[in-house]
Short mmCIF file of C-alpha atoms and ligand atoms in Angstrom, two decimals:
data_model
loop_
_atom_site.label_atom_id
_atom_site.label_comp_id
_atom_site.label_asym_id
_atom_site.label_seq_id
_atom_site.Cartn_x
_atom_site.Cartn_y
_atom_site.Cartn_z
CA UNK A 1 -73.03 -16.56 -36.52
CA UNK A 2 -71.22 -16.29 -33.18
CA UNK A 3 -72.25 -13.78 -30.39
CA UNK A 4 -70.74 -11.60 -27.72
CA UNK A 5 -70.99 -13.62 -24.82
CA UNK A 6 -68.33 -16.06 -24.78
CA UNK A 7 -65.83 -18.41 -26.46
CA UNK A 8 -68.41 -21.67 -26.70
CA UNK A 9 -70.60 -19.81 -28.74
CA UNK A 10 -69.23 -20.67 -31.66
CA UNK A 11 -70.55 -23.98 -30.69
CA UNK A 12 -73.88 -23.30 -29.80
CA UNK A 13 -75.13 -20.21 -28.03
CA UNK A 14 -76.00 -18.21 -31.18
CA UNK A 15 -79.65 -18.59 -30.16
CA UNK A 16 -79.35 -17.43 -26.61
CA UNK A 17 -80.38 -13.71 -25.40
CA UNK A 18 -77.92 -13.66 -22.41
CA UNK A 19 -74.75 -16.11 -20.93
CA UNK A 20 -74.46 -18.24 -18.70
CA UNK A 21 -73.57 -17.19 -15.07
CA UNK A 22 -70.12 -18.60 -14.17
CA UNK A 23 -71.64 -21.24 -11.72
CA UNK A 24 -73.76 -22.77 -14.01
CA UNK A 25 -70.50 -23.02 -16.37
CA UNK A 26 -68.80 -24.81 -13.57
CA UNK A 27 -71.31 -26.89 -12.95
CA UNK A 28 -71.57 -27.77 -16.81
CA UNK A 29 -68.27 -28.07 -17.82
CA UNK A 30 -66.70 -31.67 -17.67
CA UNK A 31 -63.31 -30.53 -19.28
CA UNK A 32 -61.35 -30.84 -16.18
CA UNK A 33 -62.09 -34.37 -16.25
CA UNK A 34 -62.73 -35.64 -19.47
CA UNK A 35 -59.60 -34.20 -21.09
CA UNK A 36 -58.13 -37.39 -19.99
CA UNK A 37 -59.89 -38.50 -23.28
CA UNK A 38 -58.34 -36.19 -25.61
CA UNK A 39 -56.21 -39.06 -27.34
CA UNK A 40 -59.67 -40.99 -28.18
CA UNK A 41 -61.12 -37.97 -29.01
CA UNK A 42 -58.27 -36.97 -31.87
CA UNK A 43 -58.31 -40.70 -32.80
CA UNK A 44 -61.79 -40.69 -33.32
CA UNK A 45 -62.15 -37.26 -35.06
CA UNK A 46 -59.32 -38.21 -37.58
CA UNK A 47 -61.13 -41.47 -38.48
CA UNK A 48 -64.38 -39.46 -38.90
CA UNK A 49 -62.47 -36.93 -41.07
CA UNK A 50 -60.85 -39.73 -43.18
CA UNK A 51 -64.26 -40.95 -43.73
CA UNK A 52 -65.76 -37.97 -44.79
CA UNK A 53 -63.57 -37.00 -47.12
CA UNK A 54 -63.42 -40.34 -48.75
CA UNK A 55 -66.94 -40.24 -49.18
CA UNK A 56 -65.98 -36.69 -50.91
CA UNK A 57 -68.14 -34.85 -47.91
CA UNK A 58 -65.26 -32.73 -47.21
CA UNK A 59 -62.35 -32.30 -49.34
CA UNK A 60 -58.64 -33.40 -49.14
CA UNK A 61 -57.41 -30.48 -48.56
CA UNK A 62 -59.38 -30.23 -45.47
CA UNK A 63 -58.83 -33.70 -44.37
CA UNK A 64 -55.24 -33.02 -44.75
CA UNK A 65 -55.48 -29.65 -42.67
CA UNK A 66 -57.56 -31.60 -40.19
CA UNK A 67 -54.71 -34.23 -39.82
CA UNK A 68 -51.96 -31.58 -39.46
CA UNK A 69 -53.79 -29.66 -36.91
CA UNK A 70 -54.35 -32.54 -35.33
CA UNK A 71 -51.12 -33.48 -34.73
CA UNK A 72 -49.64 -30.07 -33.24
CA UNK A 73 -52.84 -30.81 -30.97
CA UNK A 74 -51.50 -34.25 -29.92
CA UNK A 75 -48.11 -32.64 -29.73
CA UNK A 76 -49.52 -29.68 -27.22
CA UNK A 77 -51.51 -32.15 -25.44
CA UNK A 78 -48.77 -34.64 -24.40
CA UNK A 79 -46.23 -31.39 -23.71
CA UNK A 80 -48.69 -30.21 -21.42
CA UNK A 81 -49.38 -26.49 -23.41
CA UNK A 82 -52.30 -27.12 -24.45
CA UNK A 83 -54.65 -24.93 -22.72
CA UNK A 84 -57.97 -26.23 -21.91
CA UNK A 85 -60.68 -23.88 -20.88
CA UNK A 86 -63.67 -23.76 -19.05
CA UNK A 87 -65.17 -21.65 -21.26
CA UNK A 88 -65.35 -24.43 -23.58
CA UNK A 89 -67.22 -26.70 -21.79
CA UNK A 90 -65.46 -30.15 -22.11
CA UNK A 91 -62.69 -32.01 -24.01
CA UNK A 92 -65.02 -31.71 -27.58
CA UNK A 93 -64.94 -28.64 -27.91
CA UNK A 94 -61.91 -27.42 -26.78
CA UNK A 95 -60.28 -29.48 -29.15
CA UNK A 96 -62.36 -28.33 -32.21
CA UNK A 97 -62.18 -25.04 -30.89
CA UNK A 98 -58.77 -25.32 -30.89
CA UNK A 99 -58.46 -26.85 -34.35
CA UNK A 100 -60.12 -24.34 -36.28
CA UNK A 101 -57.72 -21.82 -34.56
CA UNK A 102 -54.81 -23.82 -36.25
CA UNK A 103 -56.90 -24.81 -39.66
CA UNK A 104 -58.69 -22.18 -39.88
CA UNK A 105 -62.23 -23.52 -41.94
CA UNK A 106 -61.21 -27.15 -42.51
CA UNK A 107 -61.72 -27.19 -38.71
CA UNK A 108 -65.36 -26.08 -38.77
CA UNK A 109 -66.41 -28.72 -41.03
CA UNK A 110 -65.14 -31.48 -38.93
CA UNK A 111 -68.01 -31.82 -37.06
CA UNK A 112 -70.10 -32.28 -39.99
CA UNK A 113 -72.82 -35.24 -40.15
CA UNK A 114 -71.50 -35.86 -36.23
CA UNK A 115 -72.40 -35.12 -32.76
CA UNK A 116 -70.74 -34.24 -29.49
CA UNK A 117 -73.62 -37.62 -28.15
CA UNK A 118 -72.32 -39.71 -31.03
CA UNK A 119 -68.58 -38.45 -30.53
CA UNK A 120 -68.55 -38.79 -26.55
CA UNK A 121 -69.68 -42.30 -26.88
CA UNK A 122 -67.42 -43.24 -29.19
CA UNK A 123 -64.28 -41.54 -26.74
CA UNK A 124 -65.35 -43.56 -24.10
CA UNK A 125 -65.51 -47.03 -25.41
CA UNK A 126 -62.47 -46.18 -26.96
CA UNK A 127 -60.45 -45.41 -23.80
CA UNK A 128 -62.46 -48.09 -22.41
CA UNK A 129 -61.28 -51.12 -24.69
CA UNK A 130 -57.86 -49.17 -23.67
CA UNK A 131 -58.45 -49.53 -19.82
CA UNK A 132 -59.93 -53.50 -20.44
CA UNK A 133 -57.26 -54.61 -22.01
CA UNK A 134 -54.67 -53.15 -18.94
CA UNK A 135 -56.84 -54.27 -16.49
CA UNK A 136 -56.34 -58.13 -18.54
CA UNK A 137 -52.63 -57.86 -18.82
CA UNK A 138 -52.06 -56.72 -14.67
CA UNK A 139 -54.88 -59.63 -14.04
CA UNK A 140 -52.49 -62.19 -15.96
CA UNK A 141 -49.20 -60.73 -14.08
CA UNK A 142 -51.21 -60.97 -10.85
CA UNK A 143 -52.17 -64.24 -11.19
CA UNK A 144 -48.17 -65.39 -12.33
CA UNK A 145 -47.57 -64.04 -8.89
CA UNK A 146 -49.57 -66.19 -7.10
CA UNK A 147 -48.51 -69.29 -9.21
CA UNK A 148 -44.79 -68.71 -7.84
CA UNK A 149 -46.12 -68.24 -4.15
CA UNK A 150 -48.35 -71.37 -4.85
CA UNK A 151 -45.64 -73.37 -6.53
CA UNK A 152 -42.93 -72.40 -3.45
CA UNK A 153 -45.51 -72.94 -0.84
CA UNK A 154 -47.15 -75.93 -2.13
CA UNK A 155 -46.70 -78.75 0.26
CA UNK A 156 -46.68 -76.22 3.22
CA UNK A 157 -49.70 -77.10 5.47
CA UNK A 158 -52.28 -74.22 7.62
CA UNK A 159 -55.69 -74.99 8.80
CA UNK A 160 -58.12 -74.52 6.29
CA UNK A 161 -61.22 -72.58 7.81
CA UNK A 162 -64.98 -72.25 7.71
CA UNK A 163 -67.10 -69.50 9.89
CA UNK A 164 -63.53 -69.20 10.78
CA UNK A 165 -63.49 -72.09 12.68
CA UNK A 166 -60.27 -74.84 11.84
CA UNK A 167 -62.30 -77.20 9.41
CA UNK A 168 -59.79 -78.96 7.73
CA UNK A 169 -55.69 -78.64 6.75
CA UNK A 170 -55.10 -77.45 3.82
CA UNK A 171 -51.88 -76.78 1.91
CA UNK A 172 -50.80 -72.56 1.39
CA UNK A 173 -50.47 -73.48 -2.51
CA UNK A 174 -54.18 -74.82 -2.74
CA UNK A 175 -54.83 -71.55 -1.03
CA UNK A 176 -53.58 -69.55 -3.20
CA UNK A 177 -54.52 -71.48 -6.28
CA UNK A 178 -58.23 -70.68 -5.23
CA UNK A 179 -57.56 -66.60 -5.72
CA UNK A 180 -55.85 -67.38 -9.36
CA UNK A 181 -58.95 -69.18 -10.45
CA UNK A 182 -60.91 -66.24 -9.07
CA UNK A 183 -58.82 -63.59 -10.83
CA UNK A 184 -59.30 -66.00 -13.95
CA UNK A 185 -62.49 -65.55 -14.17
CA UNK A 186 -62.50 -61.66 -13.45
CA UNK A 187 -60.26 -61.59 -17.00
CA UNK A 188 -62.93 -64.38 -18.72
CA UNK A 189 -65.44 -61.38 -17.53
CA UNK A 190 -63.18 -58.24 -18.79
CA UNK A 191 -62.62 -59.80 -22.09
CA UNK A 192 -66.61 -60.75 -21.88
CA UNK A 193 -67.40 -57.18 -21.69
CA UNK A 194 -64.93 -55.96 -23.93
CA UNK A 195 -66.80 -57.53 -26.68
CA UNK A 196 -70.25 -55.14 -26.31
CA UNK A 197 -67.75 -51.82 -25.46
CA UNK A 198 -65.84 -52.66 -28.70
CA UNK A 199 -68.87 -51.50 -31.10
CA UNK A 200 -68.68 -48.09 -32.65
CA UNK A 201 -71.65 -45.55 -31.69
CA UNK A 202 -70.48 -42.33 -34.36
CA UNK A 203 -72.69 -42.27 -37.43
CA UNK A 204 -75.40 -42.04 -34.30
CA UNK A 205 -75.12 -38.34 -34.45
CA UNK A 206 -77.01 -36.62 -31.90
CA UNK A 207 -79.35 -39.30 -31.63
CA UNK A 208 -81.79 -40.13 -35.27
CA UNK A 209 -78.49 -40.58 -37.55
CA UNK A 210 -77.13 -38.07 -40.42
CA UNK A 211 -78.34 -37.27 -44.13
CA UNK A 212 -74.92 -37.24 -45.24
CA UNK A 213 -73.84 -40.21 -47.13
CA UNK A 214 -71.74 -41.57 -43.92
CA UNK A 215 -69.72 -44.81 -44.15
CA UNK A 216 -70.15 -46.30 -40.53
CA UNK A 217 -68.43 -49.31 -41.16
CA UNK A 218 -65.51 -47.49 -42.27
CA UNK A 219 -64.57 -45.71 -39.40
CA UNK A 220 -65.44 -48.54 -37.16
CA UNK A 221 -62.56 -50.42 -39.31
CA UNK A 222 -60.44 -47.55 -38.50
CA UNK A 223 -60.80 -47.12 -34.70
CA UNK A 224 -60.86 -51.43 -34.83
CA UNK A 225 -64.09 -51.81 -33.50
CA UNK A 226 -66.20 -55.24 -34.32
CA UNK A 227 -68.86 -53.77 -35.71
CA UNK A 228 -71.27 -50.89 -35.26
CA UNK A 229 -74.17 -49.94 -32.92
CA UNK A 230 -76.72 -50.74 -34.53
CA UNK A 231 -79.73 -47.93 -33.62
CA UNK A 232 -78.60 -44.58 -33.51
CA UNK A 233 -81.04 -43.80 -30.23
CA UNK A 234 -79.58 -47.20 -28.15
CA UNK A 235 -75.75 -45.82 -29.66
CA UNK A 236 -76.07 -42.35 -27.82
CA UNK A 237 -78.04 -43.14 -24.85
CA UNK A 238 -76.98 -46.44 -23.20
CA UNK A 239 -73.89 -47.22 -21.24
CA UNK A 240 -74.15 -50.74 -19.92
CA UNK A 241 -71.00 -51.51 -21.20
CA UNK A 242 -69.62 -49.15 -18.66
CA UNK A 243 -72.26 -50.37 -16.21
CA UNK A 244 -71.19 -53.87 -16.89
CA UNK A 245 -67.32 -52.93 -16.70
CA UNK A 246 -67.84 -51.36 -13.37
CA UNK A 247 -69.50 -54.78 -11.93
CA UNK A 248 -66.51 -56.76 -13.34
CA UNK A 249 -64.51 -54.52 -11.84
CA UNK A 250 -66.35 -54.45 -8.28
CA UNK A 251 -65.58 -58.27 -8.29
CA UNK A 252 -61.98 -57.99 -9.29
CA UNK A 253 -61.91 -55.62 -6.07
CA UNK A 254 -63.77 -57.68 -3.99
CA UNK A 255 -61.61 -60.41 -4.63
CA UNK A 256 -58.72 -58.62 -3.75
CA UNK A 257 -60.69 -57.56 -0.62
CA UNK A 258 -61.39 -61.39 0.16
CA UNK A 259 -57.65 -62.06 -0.19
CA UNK A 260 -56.92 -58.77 1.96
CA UNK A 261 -58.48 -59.27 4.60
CA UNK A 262 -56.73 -62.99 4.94
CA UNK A 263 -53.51 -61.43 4.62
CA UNK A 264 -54.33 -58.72 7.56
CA UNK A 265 -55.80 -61.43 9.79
CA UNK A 266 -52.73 -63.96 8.44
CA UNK A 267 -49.91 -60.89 9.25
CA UNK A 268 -51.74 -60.43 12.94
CA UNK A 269 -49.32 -61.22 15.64
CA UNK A 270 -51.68 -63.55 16.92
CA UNK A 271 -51.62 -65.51 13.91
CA UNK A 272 -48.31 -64.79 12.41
CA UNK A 273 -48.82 -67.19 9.39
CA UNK A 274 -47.40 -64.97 7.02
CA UNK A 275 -45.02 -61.34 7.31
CA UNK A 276 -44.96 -58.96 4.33
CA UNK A 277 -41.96 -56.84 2.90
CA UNK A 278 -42.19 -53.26 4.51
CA UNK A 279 -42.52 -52.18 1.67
CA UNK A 280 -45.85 -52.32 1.53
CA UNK A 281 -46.51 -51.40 5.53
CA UNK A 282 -46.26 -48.51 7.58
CA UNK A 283 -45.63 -47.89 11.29
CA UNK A 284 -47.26 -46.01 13.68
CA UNK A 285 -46.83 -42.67 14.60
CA UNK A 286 -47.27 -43.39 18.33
CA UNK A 287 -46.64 -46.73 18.85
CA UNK A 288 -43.17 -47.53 17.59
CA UNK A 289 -43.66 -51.49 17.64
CA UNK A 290 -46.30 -50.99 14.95
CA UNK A 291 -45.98 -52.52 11.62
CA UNK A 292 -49.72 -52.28 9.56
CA UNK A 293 -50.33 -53.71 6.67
CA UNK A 294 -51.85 -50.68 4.92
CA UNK A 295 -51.73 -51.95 1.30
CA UNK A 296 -54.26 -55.16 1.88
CA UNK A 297 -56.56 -52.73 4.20
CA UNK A 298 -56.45 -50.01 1.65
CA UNK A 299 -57.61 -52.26 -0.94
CA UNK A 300 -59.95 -53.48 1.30
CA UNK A 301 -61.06 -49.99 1.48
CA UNK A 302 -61.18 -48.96 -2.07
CA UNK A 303 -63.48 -52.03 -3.08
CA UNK A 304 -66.16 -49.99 -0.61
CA UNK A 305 -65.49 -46.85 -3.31
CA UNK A 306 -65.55 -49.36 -6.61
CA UNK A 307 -68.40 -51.00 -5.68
CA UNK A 308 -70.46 -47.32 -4.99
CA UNK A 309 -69.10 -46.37 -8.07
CA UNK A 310 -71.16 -49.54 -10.14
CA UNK A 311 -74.20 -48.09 -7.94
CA UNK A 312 -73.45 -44.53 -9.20
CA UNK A 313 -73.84 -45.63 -12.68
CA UNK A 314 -77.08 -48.25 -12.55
CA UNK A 315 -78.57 -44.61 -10.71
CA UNK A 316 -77.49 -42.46 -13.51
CA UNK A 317 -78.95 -44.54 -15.81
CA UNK A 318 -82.33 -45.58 -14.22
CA UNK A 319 -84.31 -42.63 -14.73
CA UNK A 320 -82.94 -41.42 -18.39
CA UNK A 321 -85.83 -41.57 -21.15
CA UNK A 322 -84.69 -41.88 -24.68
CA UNK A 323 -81.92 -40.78 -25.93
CA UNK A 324 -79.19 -38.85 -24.64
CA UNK A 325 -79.18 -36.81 -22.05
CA UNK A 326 -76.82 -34.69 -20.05
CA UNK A 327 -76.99 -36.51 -16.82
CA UNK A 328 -74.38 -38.97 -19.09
CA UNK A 329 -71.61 -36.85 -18.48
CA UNK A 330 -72.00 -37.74 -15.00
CA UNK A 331 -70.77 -41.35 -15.92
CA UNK A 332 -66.99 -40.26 -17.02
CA UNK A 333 -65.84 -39.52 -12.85
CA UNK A 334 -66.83 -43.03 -11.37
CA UNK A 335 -65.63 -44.75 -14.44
CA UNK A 336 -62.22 -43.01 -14.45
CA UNK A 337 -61.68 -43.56 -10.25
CA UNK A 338 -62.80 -47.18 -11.30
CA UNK A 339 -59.80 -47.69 -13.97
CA UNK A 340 -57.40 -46.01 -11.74
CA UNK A 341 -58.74 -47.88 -8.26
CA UNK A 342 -58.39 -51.11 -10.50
CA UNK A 343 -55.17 -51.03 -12.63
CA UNK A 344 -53.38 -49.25 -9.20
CA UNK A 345 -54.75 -51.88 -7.25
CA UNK A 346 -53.69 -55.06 -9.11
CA UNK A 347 -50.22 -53.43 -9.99
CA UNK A 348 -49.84 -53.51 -6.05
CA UNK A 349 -51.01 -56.60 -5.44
CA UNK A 350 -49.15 -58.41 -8.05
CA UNK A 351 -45.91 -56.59 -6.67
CA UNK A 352 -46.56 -57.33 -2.71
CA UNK A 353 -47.46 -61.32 -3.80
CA UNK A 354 -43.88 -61.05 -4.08
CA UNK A 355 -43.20 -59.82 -0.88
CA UNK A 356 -45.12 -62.18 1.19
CA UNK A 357 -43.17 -64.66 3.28
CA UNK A 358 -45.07 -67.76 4.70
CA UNK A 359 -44.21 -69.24 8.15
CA UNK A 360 -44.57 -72.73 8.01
CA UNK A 361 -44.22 -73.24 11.57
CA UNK A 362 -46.90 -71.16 12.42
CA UNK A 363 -48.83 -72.53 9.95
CA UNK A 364 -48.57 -75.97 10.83
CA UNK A 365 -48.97 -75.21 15.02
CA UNK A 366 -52.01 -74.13 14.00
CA UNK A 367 -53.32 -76.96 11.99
CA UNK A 368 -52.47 -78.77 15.54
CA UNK A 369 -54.97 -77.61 17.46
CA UNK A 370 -58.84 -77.26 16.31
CA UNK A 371 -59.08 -81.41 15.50
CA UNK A 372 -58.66 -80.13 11.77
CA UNK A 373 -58.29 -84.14 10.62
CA UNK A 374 -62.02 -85.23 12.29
CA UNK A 375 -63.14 -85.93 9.56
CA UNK A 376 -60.64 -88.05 8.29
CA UNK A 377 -61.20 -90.53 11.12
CA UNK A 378 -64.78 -90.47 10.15
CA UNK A 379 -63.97 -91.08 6.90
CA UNK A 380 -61.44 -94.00 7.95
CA UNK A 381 -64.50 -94.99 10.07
CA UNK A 382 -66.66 -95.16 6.66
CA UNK A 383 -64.12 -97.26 5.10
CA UNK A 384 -63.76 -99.83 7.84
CA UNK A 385 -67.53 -99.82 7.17
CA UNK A 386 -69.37 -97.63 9.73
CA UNK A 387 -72.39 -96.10 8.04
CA UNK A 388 -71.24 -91.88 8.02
CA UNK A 389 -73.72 -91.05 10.76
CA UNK A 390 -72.37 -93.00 13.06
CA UNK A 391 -68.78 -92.52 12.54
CA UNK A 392 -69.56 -88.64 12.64
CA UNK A 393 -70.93 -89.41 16.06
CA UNK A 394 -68.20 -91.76 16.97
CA UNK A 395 -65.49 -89.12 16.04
CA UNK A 396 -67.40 -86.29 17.98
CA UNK A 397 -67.32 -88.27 21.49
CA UNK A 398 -63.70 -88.30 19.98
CA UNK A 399 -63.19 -84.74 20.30
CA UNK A 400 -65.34 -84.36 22.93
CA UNK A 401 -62.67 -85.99 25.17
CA UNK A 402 -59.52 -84.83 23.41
CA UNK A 403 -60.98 -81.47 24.64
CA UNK A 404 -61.28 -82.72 28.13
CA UNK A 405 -57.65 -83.48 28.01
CA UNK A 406 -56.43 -80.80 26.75
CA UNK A 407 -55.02 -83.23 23.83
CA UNK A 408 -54.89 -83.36 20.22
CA UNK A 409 -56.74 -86.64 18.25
CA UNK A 410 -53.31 -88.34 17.26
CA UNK A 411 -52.49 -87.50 20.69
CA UNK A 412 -55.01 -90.63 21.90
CA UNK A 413 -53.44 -93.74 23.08
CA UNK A 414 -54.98 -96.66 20.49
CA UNK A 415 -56.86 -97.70 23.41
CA UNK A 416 -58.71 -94.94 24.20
CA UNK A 417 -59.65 -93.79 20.29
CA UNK A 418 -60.68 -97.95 20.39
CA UNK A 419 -62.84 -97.12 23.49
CA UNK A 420 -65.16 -95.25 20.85
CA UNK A 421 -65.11 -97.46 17.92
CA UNK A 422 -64.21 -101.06 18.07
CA UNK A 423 -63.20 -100.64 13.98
CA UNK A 424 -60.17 -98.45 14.96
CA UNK A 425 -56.57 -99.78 14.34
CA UNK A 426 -53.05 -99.25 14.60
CA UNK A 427 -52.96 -97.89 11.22
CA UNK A 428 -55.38 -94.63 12.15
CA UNK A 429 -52.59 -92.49 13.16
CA UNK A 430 -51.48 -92.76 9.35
CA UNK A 431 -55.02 -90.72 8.36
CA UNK A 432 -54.42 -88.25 11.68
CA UNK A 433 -51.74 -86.53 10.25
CA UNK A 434 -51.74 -83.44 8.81
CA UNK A 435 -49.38 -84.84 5.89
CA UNK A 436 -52.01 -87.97 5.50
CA UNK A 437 -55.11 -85.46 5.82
CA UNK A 438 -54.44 -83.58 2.92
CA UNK A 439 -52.26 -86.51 0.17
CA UNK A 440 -55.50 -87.97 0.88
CA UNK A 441 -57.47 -85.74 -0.91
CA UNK A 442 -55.69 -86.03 -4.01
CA UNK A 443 -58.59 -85.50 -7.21
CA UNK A 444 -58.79 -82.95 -9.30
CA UNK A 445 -59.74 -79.59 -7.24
CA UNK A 446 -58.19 -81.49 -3.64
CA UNK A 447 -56.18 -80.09 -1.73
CA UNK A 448 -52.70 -83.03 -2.52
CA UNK A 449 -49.49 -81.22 -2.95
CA UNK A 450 -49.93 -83.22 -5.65
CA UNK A 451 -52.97 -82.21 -7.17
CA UNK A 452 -51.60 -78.68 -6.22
CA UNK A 453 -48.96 -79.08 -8.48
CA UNK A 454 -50.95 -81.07 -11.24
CA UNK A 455 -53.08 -77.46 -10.91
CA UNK A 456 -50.21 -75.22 -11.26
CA UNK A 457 -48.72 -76.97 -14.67
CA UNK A 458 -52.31 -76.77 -16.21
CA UNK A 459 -52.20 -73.38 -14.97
CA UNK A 460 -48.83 -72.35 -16.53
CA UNK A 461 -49.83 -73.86 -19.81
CA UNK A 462 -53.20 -71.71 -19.57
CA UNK A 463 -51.57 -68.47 -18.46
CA UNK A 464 -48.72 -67.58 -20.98
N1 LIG B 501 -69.63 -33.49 -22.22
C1 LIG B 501 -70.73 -34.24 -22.72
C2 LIG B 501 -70.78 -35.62 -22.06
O1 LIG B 501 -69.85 -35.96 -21.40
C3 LIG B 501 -70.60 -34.43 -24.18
C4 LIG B 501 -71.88 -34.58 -24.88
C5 LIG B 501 -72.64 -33.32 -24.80
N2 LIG B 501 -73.80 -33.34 -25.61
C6 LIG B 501 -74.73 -32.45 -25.50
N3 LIG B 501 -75.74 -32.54 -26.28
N4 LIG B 501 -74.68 -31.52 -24.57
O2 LIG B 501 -71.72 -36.36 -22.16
#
């Protein structure tokens, strides 16, 4: 029997002596934000339905109505008339509220041998498996992106860097070719989770299961899940999968933060290795010479509000006995900014990786100075015979007095670089090169133009 007080009582306040005051509404209500799951929810419901009537719990004739009203529901929905209210409480009940307007009856009985914990939970894997498998298909296109900037830039040398200090030269396409293996294994980790968010929770109900003579396995075959939860408490109450898609998708962001904050220090004047398209900067509003690369910062920015959003959730969940409890609706914001921080994020990035132009020249000046190909004297050193130690010592008095002059090491008459190991010939300027320095590193995982491009056919092959 419904009561006076408002419109949600039809769904549960026929016990209460008095309403709710209109802040505690507000501060209960998640429709405003979790109508972005209406489609899951209808998909869901009409699987339930289809279940229960072919287990003869409800009739046809209702299953039918249920379908119909359904479908003006969609149809409101997507044309924007649909009118959620607060009233309501959240994107459950405004839709069954809103059914049993158009059914009449048949609508009522939907909810039958199912809960708003069991239904929730099923919503969100649902748009979840949804949001995986976009966040896998702009992961692909963003790593294609970097292929073709690997594949044009693969022979083009820059100083490879450690504690930001020149280490060694590298070429741009190994460069790259290290963020597409890091991206590949943010998708090997989004189709990893996808596997544990794929499992249906409804049948749950609100958290012991239902004495009606459900078919679980049915509706999980609808909604093309891989199987079922399997205990009804652990269906309604857990959300690691979300947990676990929110630290997959804290390192997709903090890869792109990585790669960020190379391209900001890589687009600095003082570096000028690379320039991107202005389409993706902005000037100043004071300083009319200004050209900032807002979209790498941003990002950089966003992985701060991704990565408190995986925090969020391990909080949320901490502290929550058995089984569900309401503190779960608190999980639907940060997972929602997540998805949209994410799938914005990599749409961007896979755009602007188009839109980066290297400078070679730049590139290669700075290779020049920092005595990036040391070590490949003290390797040459090695292989004329020198025990490593000693040519690493050797090579350091090396540098020592290239630094004193003011010189490069190639820049060394053979005399002097002979003056610190007798073992040095005529044929050590070939291994001082930047061009010999990296062809020299040619195994699998080195930094050759030829392994690069060994890398980037295994690569295309992998990534259709
Ligand atoms: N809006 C709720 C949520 O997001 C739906 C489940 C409510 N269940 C309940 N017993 N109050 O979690």
């Amino acid at each position: 029997m419904s009561n006076q007080f408002d419109q949600k009582s039809e769904a549960w306040s026929a016990r209460f002596s008095e309403p709710v005051s209109d802040l505690v509404k507000r501060y209960t209500a998640s429709v405003f934000f979790d109508n972005r799951l209406a489609q899951c929810d209808i998909d869901g419901s009409l699987a339930h339905a289809e279940m229960l009537a072919h287990q003869g719990i409800i009739s046809l004739a209702d299953y039918s109505d249920i379908q119909r009203g359904m479908q003006q529901i969609r149809d409101e929905i997507t044309s924007g008339k649909f009118e959620w209210l607060l009233d309501l409480e959240d994107v459950h009940l405004n839709i069954e509220k809103r059914l049993t307007e158009i059914i009449g009856d048949a609508g009522k009985r939907l909810h039958t041998g199912r809960s708003r914990n069991d239904q929730v939970a099923t919503d969100i894997r649902l748009y979840m498996r949804g949001a995986v498998d976009n966040i896998a298909g702009l992961l692909h296109a963003l790593r294609l992106a970097l292929l073709d900037l690997a594949e044009k830039n693969a022979e083009v040398i820059l100083p490879g860097f450690t504690h930001m200090q020149v280490a060694q030269p590298i070429t741009f396409g190994h460069h790259m070719l290290a963020y597409v293996e890091m991206f590949g294994r943010d998708a090997e980790r989004m189709a990893d989770c996808r596997k544990r968010i794929n499992r249906l929770p409804l049948g749950a109900a609100a958290l012991a299961g239902t004495t009606f003579p459900i078919d679980r396995e049915r509706v999980a075959k609808t909604l093309g899940f891989d199987d079922v939860c399997r205990n009804s408490l652990d269906a309604v109450s857990d959300r690691d999968f979300a947990i676990e898609f929110c630290a997959a998708a804290a390192l997709v962001m903090t890869h792109v933060s990585r790669m960020s904050e190379e391209l900001v220090i890589w687009m600095s004047p003082r570096v000028g290795f690379i320039d991107i398209a202005d389409r993706f900067c902005t000037g100043s509003s004071i300083m009319p010479q200004k050209k900032n690369p807002d979209v790498p910062e941003l990002a950089r920015g966003k992985t701060g509000r991704v990565n408190g959003h995986l925090m969020a959730l391990l909080t949320l969940m901490k502290g929550q006995p058995l089984a569900y409890n309401k503190d779960n609706q608190e999980d639907k914001e940060p997972l929602f900014d997540t998805v949209d921080t994410v799938i914005d994020t990599l749409r961007i990035f896979a755009d602007m990786a188009g839109g980066i132009t290297v400078k070679p020249d730049a590139m290669r000046a700075a290779a020049l100075q920092g005595y990036a190909t040391a070590t490949d004297l003290a390797d040459y050193l090695v292989r004329k015979g020198l025990p490593f130690r000693d040519a690493h010592e050797a090579v350091a008095a090396a540098v020592r007095a290239c630094e004193q002059k003011g010189c490069d090491l190639a820049d060394l008459p053979l005399a002097d670089l002979q003056g610190f190991s007798r073992l040095i010939e005529a044929d050590v300027f070939g291994v001082l090169t930047l061009e010999g320095s990296v062809a020299a590193r040619d195994h699998v995982g080195g930094t050759a133009p030829n392994q690069v491009r060994l890398a980037i056919a295994r690569l295309r092959t992998e990534i259709k």
